[in-house]
mmCIF file of C-alpha atoms in Angstrom:
data_model
loop_
_atom_site.group_PDB
_atom_site.id
_atom_site.type_symbol
_atom_site.label_atom_id
_atom_site.label_comp_id
_atom_site.label_asym_id
_atom_site.label_seq_id
_atom_site.Cartn_x
_atom_site.Cartn_y
_atom_site.Cartn_z
ATOM 1 C CA MET L 6 0.000 0.000 0.000
ATOM 2 C CA PHE L 7 1.443 3.367 -1.078
ATOM 3 C CA ILE L 8 0.935 6.357 1.236
ATOM 4 C CA HIS L 9 0.345 9.310 -1.063
ATOM 5 C CA LYS L 10 1.069 12.444 0.978
ATOM 6 C CA HIS L 11 0.678 15.943 -0.432
ATOM 7 C CA PRO L 12 4.229 17.356 -0.722
ATOM 8 C CA TYR L 13 3.281 21.040 -0.552
ATOM 9 C CA LYS L 14 1.737 23.169 2.145
ATOM 10 C CA PRO L 15 -1.069 25.513 1.059
ATOM 11 C CA PHE L 16 0.334 28.579 -0.687
ATOM 12 C CA ILE L 17 -1.763 31.426 0.733
ATOM 13 C CA LYS L 18 -0.872 35.024 1.610
ATOM 14 C CA GLU L 19 -2.765 37.484 3.809
ATOM 15 C CA ASN L 20 -4.173 39.304 0.764
ATOM 16 C CA THR L 21 -5.012 36.198 -1.282
ATOM 17 C CA GLU L 22 -8.416 36.532 -2.964
ATOM 18 C CA LYS L 23 -8.708 33.362 -5.040
ATOM 19 C CA LEU L 24 -7.666 29.783 -4.261
ATOM 20 C CA ILE L 25 -6.891 27.065 -6.777
ATOM 21 C CA VAL L 26 -8.234 23.825 -5.321
ATOM 22 C CA GLY L 27 -7.286 20.400 -6.645
ATOM 23 C CA THR L 28 -6.628 17.008 -5.054
ATOM 24 C CA LEU L 29 -3.049 15.656 -5.138
ATOM 25 C CA PRO L 30 -0.079 15.935 -7.498
ATOM 26 C CA PRO L 31 1.205 12.651 -8.993
ATOM 27 C CA PRO L 32 2.946 10.220 -6.595
ATOM 28 C CA ARG L 33 6.418 11.064 -7.961
ATOM 29 C CA PHE L 34 6.055 14.491 -6.327
ATOM 30 C CA THR L 35 5.663 12.731 -2.972
ATOM 31 C CA THR L 36 8.663 10.463 -3.531
ATOM 32 C CA GLY L 37 10.778 13.257 -5.050
ATOM 33 C CA GLU L 38 11.367 11.374 -8.298
ATOM 34 C CA LEU L 39 10.545 14.267 -10.608
ATOM 35 C CA ILE L 40 11.286 14.170 -14.303
ATOM 36 C CA LYS L 41 13.354 16.862 -16.037
ATOM 37 C CA LEU L 42 10.339 18.822 -17.310
ATOM 38 C CA ASP L 43 8.459 18.803 -13.991
ATOM 39 C CA VAL L 44 8.479 21.914 -11.790
ATOM 40 C CA ASP L 45 8.792 21.262 -8.051
ATOM 41 C CA PHE L 46 5.704 23.256 -7.150
ATOM 42 C CA CYS L 47 1.931 23.050 -7.190
ATOM 43 C CA TYR L 48 0.615 21.828 -10.564
ATOM 44 C CA GLY L 49 4.168 21.349 -11.715
ATOM 45 C CA SER L 50 3.613 18.024 -13.445
ATOM 46 C CA TYR L 51 4.694 18.000 -17.075
ATOM 47 C CA TYR L 52 1.425 16.191 -17.834
ATOM 48 C CA ASN L 53 -0.775 18.802 -16.138
ATOM 49 C CA SER L 54 -1.269 21.852 -18.338
ATOM 50 C CA LEU L 55 -2.578 24.428 -15.850
ATOM 51 C CA TRP L 56 0.580 26.530 -16.018
ATOM 52 C CA LEU L 57 0.606 26.257 -19.822
ATOM 53 C CA TYR L 58 -2.840 27.879 -19.909
ATOM 54 C CA ILE L 59 -1.784 30.596 -17.475
ATOM 55 C CA ASP L 60 1.396 31.163 -19.474
ATOM 56 C CA LYS L 61 -0.637 31.548 -22.666
ATOM 57 C CA ILE L 62 -3.231 33.861 -21.078
ATOM 58 C CA HIS L 63 -0.649 36.225 -19.556
ATOM 59 C CA ASP L 64 2.229 35.752 -22.037
ATOM 60 C CA LEU L 65 4.613 35.001 -19.164
ATOM 61 C CA SER L 66 7.313 33.000 -20.982
ATOM 62 C CA LEU L 67 7.508 30.618 -18.015
ATOM 63 C CA ASP L 68 10.251 28.008 -17.799
ATOM 64 C CA PHE L 69 9.037 24.414 -17.802
ATOM 65 C CA GLU L 70 11.885 22.550 -16.135
ATOM 66 C CA ASN L 71 12.962 21.345 -12.713
ATOM 67 C CA THR L 72 14.721 24.528 -11.546
ATOM 68 C CA HIS L 73 14.441 27.008 -8.688
ATOM 69 C CA LYS L 74 13.838 29.783 -11.227
ATOM 70 C CA ALA L 75 10.755 28.023 -12.586
ATOM 71 C CA VAL L 76 9.329 27.683 -9.061
ATOM 72 C CA GLU L 77 9.929 31.365 -8.295
ATOM 73 C CA GLN L 78 8.275 32.425 -11.552
ATOM 74 C CA ARG L 79 5.081 30.661 -10.498
ATOM 75 C CA LYS L 80 5.138 31.966 -6.954
ATOM 76 C CA ASN L 81 5.663 35.522 -8.203
ATOM 77 C CA PHE L 82 2.703 35.240 -10.559
ATOM 78 C CA LEU L 83 0.416 33.961 -7.810
ATOM 79 C CA ILE L 84 1.458 36.672 -5.367
ATOM 80 C CA LYS L 85 1.042 39.429 -7.965
ATOM 81 C CA HIS L 86 -2.473 38.289 -8.862
ATOM 82 C CA LYS L 87 -3.547 37.486 -5.283
ATOM 83 C CA ILE L 88 -4.069 33.817 -6.119
ATOM 84 C CA GLY L 89 -3.247 30.967 -3.759
ATOM 85 C CA VAL L 90 -3.245 27.188 -3.909
ATOM 86 C CA CYS L 91 -4.876 24.946 -1.328
ATOM 87 C CA ASP L 92 -5.478 21.430 -2.610
ATOM 88 C CA ILE L 93 -8.174 19.701 -0.622
ATOM 89 C CA VAL L 94 -6.575 16.270 -0.113
ATOM 90 C CA ASP L 95 -3.827 15.978 2.493
ATOM 91 C CA SER L 96 -3.101 12.275 1.971
ATOM 92 C CA CYS L 97 -4.512 8.973 0.803
ATOM 93 C CA GLU L 98 -3.523 5.351 0.305
ATOM 94 C CA ARG L 99 -3.212 3.638 -3.060
ATOM 95 C CA ASP L 100 -3.130 0.017 -4.161
ATOM 96 C CA LYS L 101 -1.829 1.153 -7.536
ATOM 97 C CA ILE L 102 0.747 3.942 -7.693
ATOM 98 C CA ASP L 103 -0.815 6.398 -10.115
ATOM 99 C CA ALA L 104 -2.515 9.820 -10.082
ATOM 100 C CA SER L 105 -6.090 8.595 -10.462
ATOM 101 C CA ASP L 106 -8.606 10.378 -8.221
ATOM 102 C CA LEU L 107 -10.787 7.259 -8.183
ATOM 103 C CA GLY L 108 -7.826 5.208 -6.959
ATOM 104 C CA MET L 109 -7.546 7.147 -3.703
ATOM 105 C CA LEU L 110 -8.358 5.182 -0.530
ATOM 106 C CA ASN L 111 -8.583 6.172 3.154
ATOM 107 C CA ILE L 112 -8.574 9.816 2.141
ATOM 108 C CA GLN L 113 -7.615 12.518 4.618
ATOM 109 C CA LEU L 114 -8.913 15.973 3.689
ATOM 110 C CA ARG L 115 -7.508 19.363 4.538
ATOM 111 C CA ASP L 116 -9.856 21.637 6.445
ATOM 112 C CA LEU L 117 -10.463 24.050 3.614
ATOM 113 C CA ILE L 118 -13.256 25.733 5.572
ATOM 114 C CA GLY L 119 -10.755 26.445 8.334
ATOM 115 C CA TYR L 120 -8.413 28.078 5.806
ATOM 116 C CA LEU L 121 -11.266 30.218 4.486
ATOM 117 C CA LYS L 122 -11.944 31.416 8.021
ATOM 118 C CA LYS L 123 -8.248 32.145 8.554
ATOM 119 C CA TYR L 124 -7.919 34.146 5.316
ATOM 120 C CA PRO L 125 -10.942 36.463 5.115
ATOM 121 C CA ASN L 126 -9.943 38.075 1.809
ATOM 122 C CA VAL L 127 -10.540 34.849 -0.147
ATOM 123 C CA HIS L 128 -13.763 35.177 -2.130
ATOM 124 C CA THR L 129 -13.393 32.594 -4.916
ATOM 125 C CA LEU L 130 -12.419 28.925 -5.104
ATOM 126 C CA LEU L 131 -11.207 27.653 -8.474
ATOM 127 C CA PHE L 132 -11.795 23.891 -8.564
ATOM 128 C CA THR L 133 -9.613 22.037 -11.082
ATOM 129 C CA GLY L 134 -12.460 19.655 -11.844
ATOM 130 C CA GLY L 135 -16.161 19.175 -11.263
ATOM 131 C CA ASN L 136 -18.314 17.121 -8.933
ATOM 132 C CA SER L 137 -17.244 13.678 -10.137
ATOM 133 C CA LYS L 138 -16.330 11.220 -7.392
ATOM 134 C CA ASN L 139 -13.111 12.147 -5.553
ATOM 135 C CA GLY L 140 -12.819 15.448 -7.375
ATOM 136 C CA PRO L 141 -12.184 18.749 -5.549
ATOM 137 C CA GLU L 142 -15.807 19.930 -5.686
ATOM 138 C CA TYR L 143 -16.974 16.502 -4.518
ATOM 139 C CA PHE L 144 -14.727 16.682 -1.434
ATOM 140 C CA PHE L 145 -15.651 20.296 -0.756
ATOM 141 C CA ARG L 146 -19.293 19.297 -0.578
ATOM 142 C CA LYS L 147 -18.360 16.653 1.989
ATOM 143 C CA LEU L 148 -16.557 19.251 4.092
ATOM 144 C CA LEU L 149 -19.530 21.581 3.922
ATOM 145 C CA LYS L 150 -21.782 18.903 5.413
ATOM 146 C CA ASN L 151 -19.521 18.780 8.482
ATOM 147 C CA TYR L 152 -20.186 22.500 8.956
ATOM 148 C CA GLN L 153 -23.891 22.184 8.048
ATOM 149 C CA LEU L 154 -23.341 24.346 4.983
ATOM 150 C CA LYS L 155 -24.275 23.729 1.352
ATOM 151 C CA LEU L 156 -23.534 25.014 -2.126
ATOM 152 C CA GLU L 157 -26.107 27.099 -3.958
ATOM 153 C CA LEU L 158 -26.110 26.828 -7.758
ATOM 154 C CA ILE L 159 -25.592 30.162 -9.529
ATOM 155 C CA ASP L 160 -24.821 29.131 -13.124
ATOM 156 C CA ASP L 161 -25.310 25.642 -14.547
ATOM 157 C CA THR L 162 -23.279 26.192 -17.710
ATOM 158 C CA ILE L 163 -19.651 25.089 -17.952
ATOM 159 C CA PRO L 164 -17.795 26.021 -15.809
ATOM 160 C CA ARG L 165 -20.532 25.605 -13.200
ATOM 161 C CA ILE L 166 -20.618 28.311 -10.560
ATOM 162 C CA HIS L 167 -21.901 27.930 -7.006
ATOM 163 C CA GLN L 168 -21.729 29.960 -3.846
ATOM 164 C CA VAL L 169 -21.694 29.210 -0.150
ATOM 165 C CA LYS L 170 -22.455 31.583 2.693
ATOM 166 C CA LEU L 171 -19.810 31.499 5.399
ATOM 167 C CA ASN L 172 -20.789 33.728 8.324
ATOM 168 C CA ASP L 173 -21.069 37.193 6.764
ATOM 169 C CA ARG L 174 -19.177 36.241 3.582
ATOM 170 C CA VAL L 175 -20.230 34.756 0.275
ATOM 171 C CA ILE L 176 -17.639 32.424 -1.271
ATOM 172 C CA LYS L 177 -17.981 31.733 -4.986
ATOM 173 C CA THR L 178 -16.835 28.385 -6.411
ATOM 174 C CA VAL L 179 -15.968 27.773 -10.058
ATOM 175 C CA SER L 180 -15.695 24.180 -11.311
ATOM 176 C CA LEU L 181 -13.206 24.482 -14.160
ATOM 177 C CA THR L 182 -12.622 21.748 -16.685
ATOM 178 C CA SER L 183 -9.692 19.711 -15.377
ATOM 179 C CA PRO L 184 -6.259 20.721 -16.757
ATOM 180 C CA SER L 185 -5.295 17.044 -16.861
ATOM 181 C CA GLY L 186 -5.029 15.360 -20.242
ATOM 182 C CA SER L 187 -7.500 12.734 -19.076
ATOM 183 C CA ALA L 188 -10.287 15.333 -19.419
ATOM 184 C CA ASN L 189 -9.746 15.798 -23.166
ATOM 185 C CA ARG L 190 -12.240 13.074 -24.043
ATOM 186 C CA ALA L 191 -14.926 14.738 -21.942
ATOM 187 C CA ILE L 192 -14.228 18.084 -23.631
ATOM 188 C CA GLY L 193 -14.547 16.441 -27.039
ATOM 189 C CA SER L 194 -18.102 15.388 -26.204
ATOM 190 C CA MET L 195 -19.219 18.870 -25.071
ATOM 191 C CA GLU L 196 -21.674 20.605 -27.414
ATOM 192 C CA LEU L 197 -19.929 23.957 -26.955
ATOM 193 C CA TYR L 198 -16.589 22.462 -27.976
ATOM 194 C CA LYS L 199 -18.150 20.716 -30.986
ATOM 195 C CA LYS L 200 -19.710 23.986 -32.105
ATOM 196 C CA MET L 201 -16.406 25.846 -31.827
ATOM 197 C CA LYS L 202 -14.580 23.024 -33.576
ATOM 198 C CA SER L 203 -17.049 23.050 -36.460
ATOM 199 C CA LYS L 204 -16.458 26.762 -36.968
ATOM 200 C CA ASN L 205 -12.685 26.390 -36.724
ATOM 201 C CA PRO L 206 -11.258 22.906 -37.445
ATOM 202 C CA LYS L 207 -7.938 23.997 -35.891
ATOM 203 C CA PHE L 208 -9.626 24.699 -32.541
ATOM 204 C CA THR L 209 -8.218 22.345 -29.855
ATOM 205 C CA THR L 210 -8.986 21.230 -26.301
ATOM 206 C CA PHE L 211 -6.078 23.474 -25.269
ATOM 207 C CA ASP L 212 -7.782 26.473 -26.883
ATOM 208 C CA PHE L 213 -11.044 25.528 -25.192
ATOM 209 C CA ARG L 214 -9.477 25.587 -21.755
ATOM 210 C CA VAL L 215 -7.632 28.854 -22.393
ATOM 211 C CA LEU L 216 -10.936 30.548 -23.270
ATOM 212 C CA GLN L 217 -12.496 29.162 -20.101
ATOM 213 C CA TYR L 218 -9.600 29.834 -17.749
ATOM 214 C CA GLN L 219 -8.895 33.388 -18.902
ATOM 215 C CA ASN L 220 -12.099 34.554 -17.237
ATOM 216 C CA TRP L 221 -10.764 33.449 -13.831
ATOM 217 C CA PHE L 222 -6.982 33.818 -14.030
#
């Protein structure tokens, strides 16, 4: 049984306004066996394209390699734009050593509600996935039940938008299409993507995500 522990603490500053919320980076980030094109930071996997979308949206010319410079580039961007990262899974066990959300067992969650209370400037959660089992929105809903809170649907189009009332605050949640390559098949079946693809045969799943993400990053 592999113990898959999150290798990074939440990256949140006092003035952070938005939080990126995922689950866990691939197991090699826990064991420290990164490949040359990985970046040793949140969403640094070569096979996760979140930073590629951000790079495209902001024309950052980020480095994509396992260097200290690449890490600092990402931290500087987040600080400048008042964005933090607080993945919702602290650890899990796995029979098979892979990055599958469905393969997670005996899951230990971070108290994301506690972090929201600690950082009162946060007003938006950016989920890197929807409400499928063991996704970030799925786990957030479980946490809310512990606090007797619930999500209220605001917009049912993709990305779906909800809100939750926390004391005297309203926290918005945005369920973005996952930046993982495994979500490409789901994108291909979306009517909106098909419509855009029919108008422009060169339109890709990468382009689709950039259009979606640029509204929130």
